[in-house]
PDB file of C-alpha atoms in Angstrom:
ATOM      1  CA  MET A 210      48.270  95.746 128.650  1.00  0.00           C
ATOM      2  CA  LYS A 211      47.576  97.468 125.449  1.00  0.00           C
ATOM      3  CA  ILE A 212      48.061  94.984 122.653  1.00  0.00           C
ATOM      4  CA  VAL A 213      47.536  95.942 118.520  1.00  0.00           C
ATOM      5  CA  ILE A 214      47.633  93.199 116.341  1.00  0.00           C
ATOM      6  CA  ILE A 215      48.421  94.882 112.470  1.00  0.00           C
ATOM      7  CA  GLY A 216      46.036  92.472 110.595  1.00  0.00           C
ATOM      8  CA  GLY A 217      43.866  91.772 113.310  1.00  0.00           C
ATOM      9  CA  THR A 218      40.513  90.954 111.152  1.00  0.00           C
ATOM     10  CA  GLY A 219      42.342  87.979 109.409  1.00  0.00           C
ATOM     11  CA  LEU A 220      42.719  84.267 109.746  1.00  0.00           C
ATOM     12  CA  ILE A 221      45.338  84.355 112.372  1.00  0.00           C
ATOM     13  CA  GLY A 222      44.727  87.685 113.502  1.00  0.00           C
ATOM     14  CA  SER A 223      41.272  87.507 114.780  1.00  0.00           C
ATOM     15  CA  LYS A 224      42.194  84.135 116.595  1.00  0.00           C
ATOM     16  CA  THR A 225      45.274  85.634 118.058  1.00  0.00           C
ATOM     17  CA  VAL A 226      42.728  89.023 119.020  1.00  0.00           C
ATOM     18  CA  ASP A 227      40.144  86.566 120.903  1.00  0.00           C
ATOM     19  CA  ARG A 228      42.997  84.848 122.636  1.00  0.00           C
ATOM     20  CA  LEU A 229      44.402  87.749 124.387  1.00  0.00           C
ATOM     21  CA  ARG A 230      41.076  89.561 124.866  1.00  0.00           C
ATOM     22  CA  LYS A 231      40.160  86.370 127.073  1.00  0.00           C
ATOM     23  CA  GLU A 232      43.500  87.204 129.129  1.00  0.00           C
ATOM     24  CA  GLY A 233      42.013  90.613 130.069  1.00  0.00           C
ATOM     25  CA  HIS A 234      44.444  92.441 127.759  1.00  0.00           C
ATOM     26  CA  GLU A 235      43.029  95.448 125.719  1.00  0.00           C
ATOM     27  CA  VAL A 236      43.420  94.677 121.900  1.00  0.00           C
ATOM     28  CA  ILE A 237      43.265  96.788 119.190  1.00  0.00           C
ATOM     29  CA  ALA A 238      42.355  94.569 115.656  1.00  0.00           C
ATOM     30  CA  ALA A 239      44.044  97.037 113.329  1.00  0.00           C
ATOM     31  CA  SER A 240      43.236  96.939 109.644  1.00  0.00           C
ATOM     32  CA  PRO A 241      42.198  99.030 106.927  1.00  0.00           C
ATOM     33  CA  ASN A 242      38.552  97.898 107.471  1.00  0.00           C
ATOM     34  CA  THR A 243      38.856  99.080 111.320  1.00  0.00           C
ATOM     35  CA  GLY A 244      40.733 102.139 109.943  1.00  0.00           C
ATOM     36  CA  VAL A 245      44.124 101.564 110.232  1.00  0.00           C
ATOM     37  CA  ASN A 246      46.563 101.149 107.277  1.00  0.00           C
ATOM     38  CA  THR A 247      49.979 100.776 107.464  1.00  0.00           C
ATOM     39  CA  ILE A 248      50.748 101.601 103.656  1.00  0.00           C
ATOM     40  CA  THR A 249      49.036 104.987 103.550  1.00  0.00           C
ATOM     41  CA  GLY A 250      49.541 105.463 107.623  1.00  0.00           C
ATOM     42  CA  GLU A 251      45.871 106.469 108.138  1.00  0.00           C
ATOM     43  CA  GLY A 252      45.144 105.512 111.655  1.00  0.00           C
ATOM     44  CA  LEU A 253      48.173 104.060 112.573  1.00  0.00           C
ATOM     45  CA  ALA A 254      49.700 106.809 115.247  1.00  0.00           C
ATOM     46  CA  ALA A 255      46.276 106.608 116.853  1.00  0.00           C
ATOM     47  CA  ALA A 256      46.146 102.988 117.280  1.00  0.00           C
ATOM     48  CA  LEU A 257      49.672 102.712 118.736  1.00  0.00           C
ATOM     49  CA  THR A 258      49.266 105.564 121.274  1.00  0.00           C
ATOM     50  CA  GLY A 259      49.977 104.048 125.005  1.00  0.00           C
ATOM     51  CA  ALA A 260      50.735 100.442 123.237  1.00  0.00           C
ATOM     52  CA  SER A 261      53.110  97.971 124.557  1.00  0.00           C
ATOM     53  CA  ILE A 262      53.138  95.448 122.012  1.00  0.00           C
ATOM     54  CA  VAL A 263      52.572  95.277 118.230  1.00  0.00           C
ATOM     55  CA  VAL A 264      51.901  92.024 116.554  1.00  0.00           C
ATOM     56  CA  ASP A 265      52.028  92.360 112.579  1.00  0.00           C
ATOM     57  CA  LEU A 266      50.314  89.755 111.015  1.00  0.00           C
ATOM     58  CA  ALA A 267      49.442  91.823 107.877  1.00  0.00           C
ATOM     59  CA  ASN A 268      49.822  89.933 104.431  1.00  0.00           C
ATOM     60  CA  SER A 269      49.967  91.632 101.067  1.00  0.00           C
ATOM     61  CA  PRO A 270      47.295  91.683  98.855  1.00  0.00           C
ATOM     62  CA  SER A 271      49.072  91.197  95.983  1.00  0.00           C
ATOM     63  CA  PHE A 272      51.647  88.432  95.284  1.00  0.00           C
ATOM     64  CA  GLU A 273      52.872  90.477  92.428  1.00  0.00           C
ATOM     65  CA  ASP A 274      56.919  90.363  92.910  1.00  0.00           C
ATOM     66  CA  LYS A 275      57.227  94.060  92.677  1.00  0.00           C
ATOM     67  CA  ALA A 276      53.911  94.730  94.771  1.00  0.00           C
ATOM     68  CA  VAL A 277      54.609  92.287  97.533  1.00  0.00           C
ATOM     69  CA  LEU A 278      58.050  93.728  98.001  1.00  0.00           C
ATOM     70  CA  GLU A 279      56.872  97.223  97.985  1.00  0.00           C
ATOM     71  CA  PHE A 280      53.994  96.240 100.411  1.00  0.00           C
ATOM     72  CA  PHE A 281      56.506  94.592 103.295  1.00  0.00           C
ATOM     73  CA  GLU A 282      59.172  97.190 103.031  1.00  0.00           C
ATOM     74  CA  THR A 283      56.343 100.019 103.102  1.00  0.00           C
ATOM     75  CA  SER A 284      54.523  98.925 106.022  1.00  0.00           C
ATOM     76  CA  GLY A 285      57.181  97.967 108.070  1.00  0.00           C
ATOM     77  CA  ARG A 286      59.151 101.402 107.722  1.00  0.00           C
ATOM     78  CA  ASN A 287      55.626 102.837 108.799  1.00  0.00           C
ATOM     79  CA  LEU A 288      54.844 100.484 111.578  1.00  0.00           C
ATOM     80  CA  ILE A 289      58.076 100.795 113.097  1.00  0.00           C
ATOM     81  CA  ALA A 290      58.364 104.197 112.659  1.00  0.00           C
ATOM     82  CA  ALA A 291      54.913 104.871 114.642  1.00  0.00           C
ATOM     83  CA  GLU A 292      56.300 102.250 116.988  1.00  0.00           C
ATOM     84  CA  LYS A 293      59.326 104.298 118.153  1.00  0.00           C
ATOM     85  CA  THR A 294      56.947 107.381 118.516  1.00  0.00           C
ATOM     86  CA  ALA A 295      54.778 105.565 120.338  1.00  0.00           C
ATOM     87  CA  GLY A 296      57.812 103.744 122.593  1.00  0.00           C
ATOM     88  CA  VAL A 297      56.188 100.402 122.005  1.00  0.00           C
ATOM     89  CA  LYS A 298      58.460  97.608 123.932  1.00  0.00           C
ATOM     90  CA  HIS A 299      58.016  94.355 121.428  1.00  0.00           C
ATOM     91  CA  HIS A 300      57.499  94.177 118.014  1.00  0.00           C
ATOM     92  CA  ILE A 301      56.364  90.923 116.982  1.00  0.00           C
ATOM     93  CA  ALA A 302      56.004  89.713 113.089  1.00  0.00           C
ATOM     94  CA  LEU A 303      54.769  86.421 111.871  1.00  0.00           C
ATOM     95  CA  SER A 304      56.822  85.053 108.769  1.00  0.00           C
ATOM     96  CA  VAL A 305      57.554  81.708 107.159  1.00  0.00           C
ATOM     97  CA  VAL A 306      59.793  78.812 107.865  1.00  0.00           C
ATOM     98  CA  GLY A 307      62.406  78.386 104.985  1.00  0.00           C
ATOM     99  CA  THR A 308      62.109  82.086 103.978  1.00  0.00           C
ATOM    100  CA  GLU A 309      66.001  82.437 103.530  1.00  0.00           C
ATOM    101  CA  ARG A 310      65.996  79.379 101.443  1.00  0.00           C
ATOM    102  CA  LEU A 311      62.930  80.193  99.128  1.00  0.00           C
ATOM    103  CA  GLN A 312      64.250  83.554  97.870  1.00  0.00           C
ATOM    104  CA  GLU A 313      63.416  82.354  93.956  1.00  0.00           C
ATOM    105  CA  SER A 314      60.205  83.663  95.180  1.00  0.00           C
ATOM    106  CA  GLY A 315      59.307  87.527  95.126  1.00  0.00           C
ATOM    107  CA  TYR A 316      56.683  86.873  98.508  1.00  0.00           C
ATOM    108  CA  PHE A 317      59.422  85.107 100.014  1.00  0.00           C
ATOM    109  CA  ARG A 318      61.993  87.968  99.147  1.00  0.00           C
ATOM    110  CA  GLY A 319      59.461  90.400 100.601  1.00  0.00           C
ATOM    111  CA  LYS A 320      59.240  88.488 103.546  1.00  0.00           C
ATOM    112  CA  LEU A 321      63.011  88.557 103.964  1.00  0.00           C
ATOM    113  CA  ALA A 322      62.983  92.356 103.355  1.00  0.00           C
ATOM    114  CA  GLN A 323      60.275  92.818 106.526  1.00  0.00           C
ATOM    115  CA  GLU A 324      62.639  90.726 108.605  1.00  0.00           C
ATOM    116  CA  LYS A 325      65.626  92.832 108.187  1.00  0.00           C
ATOM    117  CA  LEU A 326      64.244  95.694 108.654  1.00  0.00           C
ATOM    118  CA  ILE A 327      62.613  94.470 112.337  1.00  0.00           C
ATOM    119  CA  LYS A 328      66.207  93.371 113.060  1.00  0.00           C
ATOM    120  CA  ALA A 329      67.438  96.633 112.086  1.00  0.00           C
ATOM    121  CA  SER A 330      65.027  98.629 113.905  1.00  0.00           C
ATOM    122  CA  GLY A 331      66.138  98.720 117.625  1.00  0.00           C
ATOM    123  CA  VAL A 332      63.022  98.021 118.660  1.00  0.00           C
ATOM    124  CA  PRO A 333      63.043  94.531 120.649  1.00  0.00           C
ATOM    125  CA  TYR A 334      61.563  91.831 118.413  1.00  0.00           C
ATOM    126  CA  THR A 335      60.361  88.628 117.946  1.00  0.00           C
ATOM    127  CA  ILE A 336      60.205  86.668 114.819  1.00  0.00           C
ATOM    128  CA  VAL A 337      57.856  83.557 114.440  1.00  0.00           C
ATOM    129  CA  HIS A 338      58.825  81.441 111.647  1.00  0.00           C
ATOM    130  CA  SER A 339      55.499  79.262 110.519  1.00  0.00           C
ATOM    131  CA  THR A 340      55.003  76.207 108.467  1.00  0.00           C
ATOM    132  CA  GLN A 341      52.222  76.459 105.740  1.00  0.00           C
ATOM    133  CA  PHE A 342      48.892  76.623 107.295  1.00  0.00           C
ATOM    134  CA  MET A 343      46.334  73.456 106.877  1.00  0.00           C
ATOM    135  CA  GLU A 344      43.975  76.007 105.863  1.00  0.00           C
ATOM    136  CA  PHE A 345      45.872  76.781 102.438  1.00  0.00           C
ATOM    137  CA  LEU A 346      45.678  73.723 101.321  1.00  0.00           C
ATOM    138  CA  SER A 347      43.061  74.310  98.818  1.00  0.00           C
ATOM    139  CA  GLY A 348      45.249  77.462  97.359  1.00  0.00           C
ATOM    140  CA  ILE A 349      48.178  75.222  96.948  1.00  0.00           C
ATOM    141  CA  ALA A 350      46.251  72.644  94.822  1.00  0.00           C
ATOM    142  CA  GLN A 351      44.859  75.445  92.874  1.00  0.00           C
ATOM    143  CA  SER A 352      48.125  76.963  92.181  1.00  0.00           C
ATOM    144  CA  GLY A 353      49.281  73.566  90.755  1.00  0.00           C
ATOM    145  CA  THR A 354      46.231  72.913  88.587  1.00  0.00           C
ATOM    146  CA  VAL A 355      46.398  72.185  84.803  1.00  0.00           C
ATOM    147  CA  GLY A 356      43.044  70.915  83.298  1.00  0.00           C
ATOM    148  CA  ASP A 357      42.048  68.081  85.755  1.00  0.00           C
ATOM    149  CA  LYS A 358      45.424  67.543  87.158  1.00  0.00           C
ATOM    150  CA  VAL A 359      47.391  69.306  90.085  1.00  0.00           C
ATOM    151  CA  HIS A 360      51.344  69.015  89.678  1.00  0.00           C
ATOM    152  CA  LEU A 361      52.680  69.346  92.811  1.00  0.00           C
ATOM    153  CA  SER A 362      56.565  68.875  94.202  1.00  0.00           C
ATOM    154  CA  PRO A 363      57.102  65.628  96.201  1.00  0.00           C
ATOM    155  CA  ALA A 364      59.291  67.628  98.952  1.00  0.00           C
ATOM    156  CA  TYR A 365      58.483  67.163 102.845  1.00  0.00           C
ATOM    157  CA  VAL A 366      55.596  69.711 104.261  1.00  0.00           C
ATOM    158  CA  GLN A 367      54.855  70.217 108.076  1.00  0.00           C
ATOM    159  CA  PRO A 368      51.264  71.800 107.872  1.00  0.00           C
ATOM    160  CA  ILE A 369      50.345  73.577 110.922  1.00  0.00           C
ATOM    161  CA  ALA A 370      46.276  74.618 112.062  1.00  0.00           C
ATOM    162  CA  SER A 371      45.691  78.130 112.385  1.00  0.00           C
ATOM    163  CA  ASP A 372      44.487  77.668 116.183  1.00  0.00           C
ATOM    164  CA  ASP A 373      47.692  76.092 116.839  1.00  0.00           C
ATOM    165  CA  VAL A 374      49.497  79.260 115.290  1.00  0.00           C
ATOM    166  CA  ALA A 375      47.281  81.775 117.082  1.00  0.00           C
ATOM    167  CA  ASP A 376      47.856  80.020 120.477  1.00  0.00           C
ATOM    168  CA  ALA A 377      51.508  80.472 119.914  1.00  0.00           C
ATOM    169  CA  MET A 378      51.236  83.868 118.728  1.00  0.00           C
ATOM    170  CA  ALA A 379      49.300  84.790 121.737  1.00  0.00           C
ATOM    171  CA  ASP A 380      51.769  82.924 124.109  1.00  0.00           C
ATOM    172  CA  VAL A 381      54.979  84.784 122.472  1.00  0.00           C
ATOM    173  CA  THR A 382      52.969  87.995 122.796  1.00  0.00           C
ATOM    174  CA  LEU A 383      52.983  87.783 126.630  1.00  0.00           C
ATOM    175  CA  ALA A 384      56.403  86.419 126.742  1.00  0.00           C
ATOM    176  CA  ALA A 385      59.660  88.756 126.602  1.00  0.00           C
ATOM    177  CA  PRO A 386      61.354  89.198 123.325  1.00  0.00           C
ATOM    178  CA  VAL A 387      63.748  86.888 122.354  1.00  0.00           C
ATOM    179  CA  ASN A 388      65.618  89.390 119.676  1.00  0.00           C
ATOM    180  CA  GLY A 389      65.743  86.442 117.466  1.00  0.00           C
ATOM    181  CA  THR A 390      63.617  84.135 115.505  1.00  0.00           C
ATOM    182  CA  ILE A 391      61.701  81.065 116.701  1.00  0.00           C
ATOM    183  CA  GLU A 392      59.935  78.303 114.417  1.00  0.00           C
ATOM    184  CA  ILE A 393      56.785  76.314 114.958  1.00  0.00           C
ATOM    185  CA  ALA A 394      55.308  73.796 113.019  1.00  0.00           C
ATOM    186  CA  GLY A 395      52.668  71.044 112.765  1.00  0.00           C
ATOM    187  CA  PRO A 396      53.093  68.020 114.490  1.00  0.00           C
ATOM    188  CA  GLU A 397      53.279  65.778 111.155  1.00  0.00           C
ATOM    189  CA  ARG A 398      55.455  65.355 108.081  1.00  0.00           C
ATOM    190  CA  PHE A 399      54.145  64.907 104.651  1.00  0.00           C
ATOM    191  CA  ARG A 400      54.963  64.524 100.985  1.00  0.00           C
ATOM    192  CA  LEU A 401      53.118  67.665  99.528  1.00  0.00           C
ATOM    193  CA  ASN A 402      51.724  65.787  96.373  1.00  0.00           C
ATOM    194  CA  GLU A 403      50.370  63.162  99.062  1.00  0.00           C
ATOM    195  CA  LEU A 404      49.005  65.337 101.797  1.00  0.00           C
ATOM    196  CA  VAL A 405      47.290  67.718  99.072  1.00  0.00           C
ATOM    197  CA  ALA A 406      45.834  64.120  97.371  1.00  0.00           C
ATOM    198  CA  ARG A 407      44.371  63.224 100.390  1.00  0.00           C
ATOM    199  CA  TYR A 408      42.668  66.580 101.147  1.00  0.00           C
ATOM    200  CA  LEU A 409      41.022  66.401  97.577  1.00  0.00           C
ATOM    201  CA  GLU A 410      39.646  63.023  98.045  1.00  0.00           C
ATOM    202  CA  ALA A 411      38.274  63.663 101.562  1.00  0.00           C
ATOM    203  CA  THR A 412      36.878  66.663 100.662  1.00  0.00           C
ATOM    204  CA  GLY A 413      35.041  64.977  96.931  1.00  0.00           C
ATOM    205  CA  ASP A 414      37.204  66.819  94.926  1.00  0.00           C
ATOM    206  CA  ALA A 415      37.562  64.785  91.629  1.00  0.00           C
ATOM    207  CA  ARG A 416      41.409  66.405  90.691  1.00  0.00           C
ATOM    208  CA  LYS A 417      44.197  63.921  90.770  1.00  0.00           C
ATOM    209  CA  VAL A 418      47.365  64.801  92.159  1.00  0.00           C
ATOM    210  CA  GLU A 419      50.942  63.738  90.023  1.00  0.00           C
ATOM    211  CA  ALA A 420      54.099  63.925  91.749  1.00  0.00           C
ATOM    212  CA  ASP A 421      56.498  66.789  89.589  1.00  0.00           C
ATOM    213  CA  ALA A 422      59.899  67.414  91.226  1.00  0.00           C
ATOM    214  CA  GLU A 423      60.211  70.439  88.776  1.00  0.00           C
ATOM    215  CA  ALA A 424      56.665  71.769  89.817  1.00  0.00           C
ATOM    216  CA  ARG A 425      57.251  75.037  91.344  1.00  0.00           C
ATOM    217  CA  TYR A 426      55.718  76.214  94.855  1.00  0.00           C
ATOM    218  CA  PHE A 427      54.813  79.631  94.272  1.00  0.00           C
ATOM    219  CA  GLY A 428      57.858  80.295  92.017  1.00  0.00           C
ATOM    220  CA  VAL A 429      60.167  78.062  93.910  1.00  0.00           C
ATOM    221  CA  ARG A 430      61.455  74.462  93.154  1.00  0.00           C
ATOM    222  CA  LEU A 431      61.493  72.585  96.464  1.00  0.00           C
ATOM    223  CA  LYS A 432      64.057  70.401  98.141  1.00  0.00           C
ATOM    224  CA  ASP A 433      62.984  68.057 101.161  1.00  0.00           C
ATOM    225  CA  GLY A 434      64.307  70.269 103.328  1.00  0.00           C
ATOM    226  CA  SER A 435      62.809  73.749 101.884  1.00  0.00           C
ATOM    227  CA  LEU A 436      59.205  73.924 103.947  1.00  0.00           C
ATOM    228  CA  VAL A 437      60.122  72.082 107.027  1.00  0.00           C
ATOM    229  CA  SER A 438      61.519  72.651 110.184  1.00  0.00           C
ATOM    230  CA  ASP A 439      64.689  71.315 111.964  1.00  0.00           C
ATOM    231  CA  ASN A 440      65.469  74.272 114.312  1.00  0.00           C
ATOM    232  CA  ASN A 441      63.632  72.574 117.490  1.00  0.00           C
ATOM    233  CA  PRO A 442      60.136  73.816 116.613  1.00  0.00           C
ATOM    234  CA  ARG A 443      57.049  74.079 118.818  1.00  0.00           C
ATOM    235  CA  LEU A 444      55.114  71.781 117.621  1.00  0.00           C
ATOM    236  CA  GLY A 445      51.069  72.359 117.046  1.00  0.00           C
ATOM    237  CA  LYS A 446      48.985  69.714 118.907  1.00  0.00           C
ATOM    238  CA  ILE A 447      46.350  69.380 115.941  1.00  0.00           C
ATOM    239  CA  THR A 448      46.891  66.331 113.591  1.00  0.00           C
ATOM    240  CA  PHE A 449      45.741  66.857 109.896  1.00  0.00           C
ATOM    241  CA  GLU A 450      43.060  64.091 110.237  1.00  0.00           C
ATOM    242  CA  GLN A 451      41.859  66.348 113.042  1.00  0.00           C
ATOM    243  CA  TRP A 452      41.836  69.470 111.503  1.00  0.00           C
ATOM    244  CA  LEU A 453      40.219  67.397 108.682  1.00  0.00           C
ATOM    245  CA  ALA A 454      37.284  66.540 110.408  1.00  0.00           C
ATOM    246  CA  THR A 455      36.609  69.811 111.965  1.00  0.00           C
ATOM    247  CA  ALA A 456      37.244  71.409 108.717  1.00  0.00           C
ATOM    248  CA  ALA A 457      34.826  69.283 107.003  1.00  0.00           C
ATOM    249  CA  ARG A 458      31.938  70.025 109.293  1.00  0.00           C
ATOM    250  CA  LYS A 459      32.330  73.706 108.590  1.00  0.00           C
TER     251      LYS A 459
END
């Protein structure tokens, strides 16, 4: 079975490609640096020829409001058109838990636009909503840094390791379309400020984290339920401490 992974050279993409190839499938890792561009359309038709399944893991290179919306809308339209021509039987996309609750953010408005295109496309689909990846804790800390302090919301997060995300994406790829959304999340909940403080301490970073209910998370003021899943999610197996022990060795 031929499977095309859009964004197949990224963090989740490369891990998902490896898992599916080990199962014996023909997997194309599609990205601009392998000659496939969903914005310009370059290489897209050729990559999808004969494909049964497409997994969209591409992300916008810019988080600026207008640019991110244009990316997800243009990429989504081009990809769906190419899928229809190729006769693709299952479209899978990775999105974010709480997307519909986070519409103050241009990024999440872009993700919602992407999801609407998928649902209206007529191509059988599965949308996977994931909580935040543990690998992005450094970026979250940086986003809230002012001087030597990090201002972060005390709202709950339920971080998931990228290996658990890739396991889930591989399983969804080989399952039937649900024509709906499923959610995946990490096995533990933390207060965002407390989790980042633990991460910084463990990695020898001297910045101090301050809880700030008004601190924005990529433009959004968080509530306790904004970033966590109560929709019977598939839970990852890797705890924060287990991930941290592995990450520290890299």
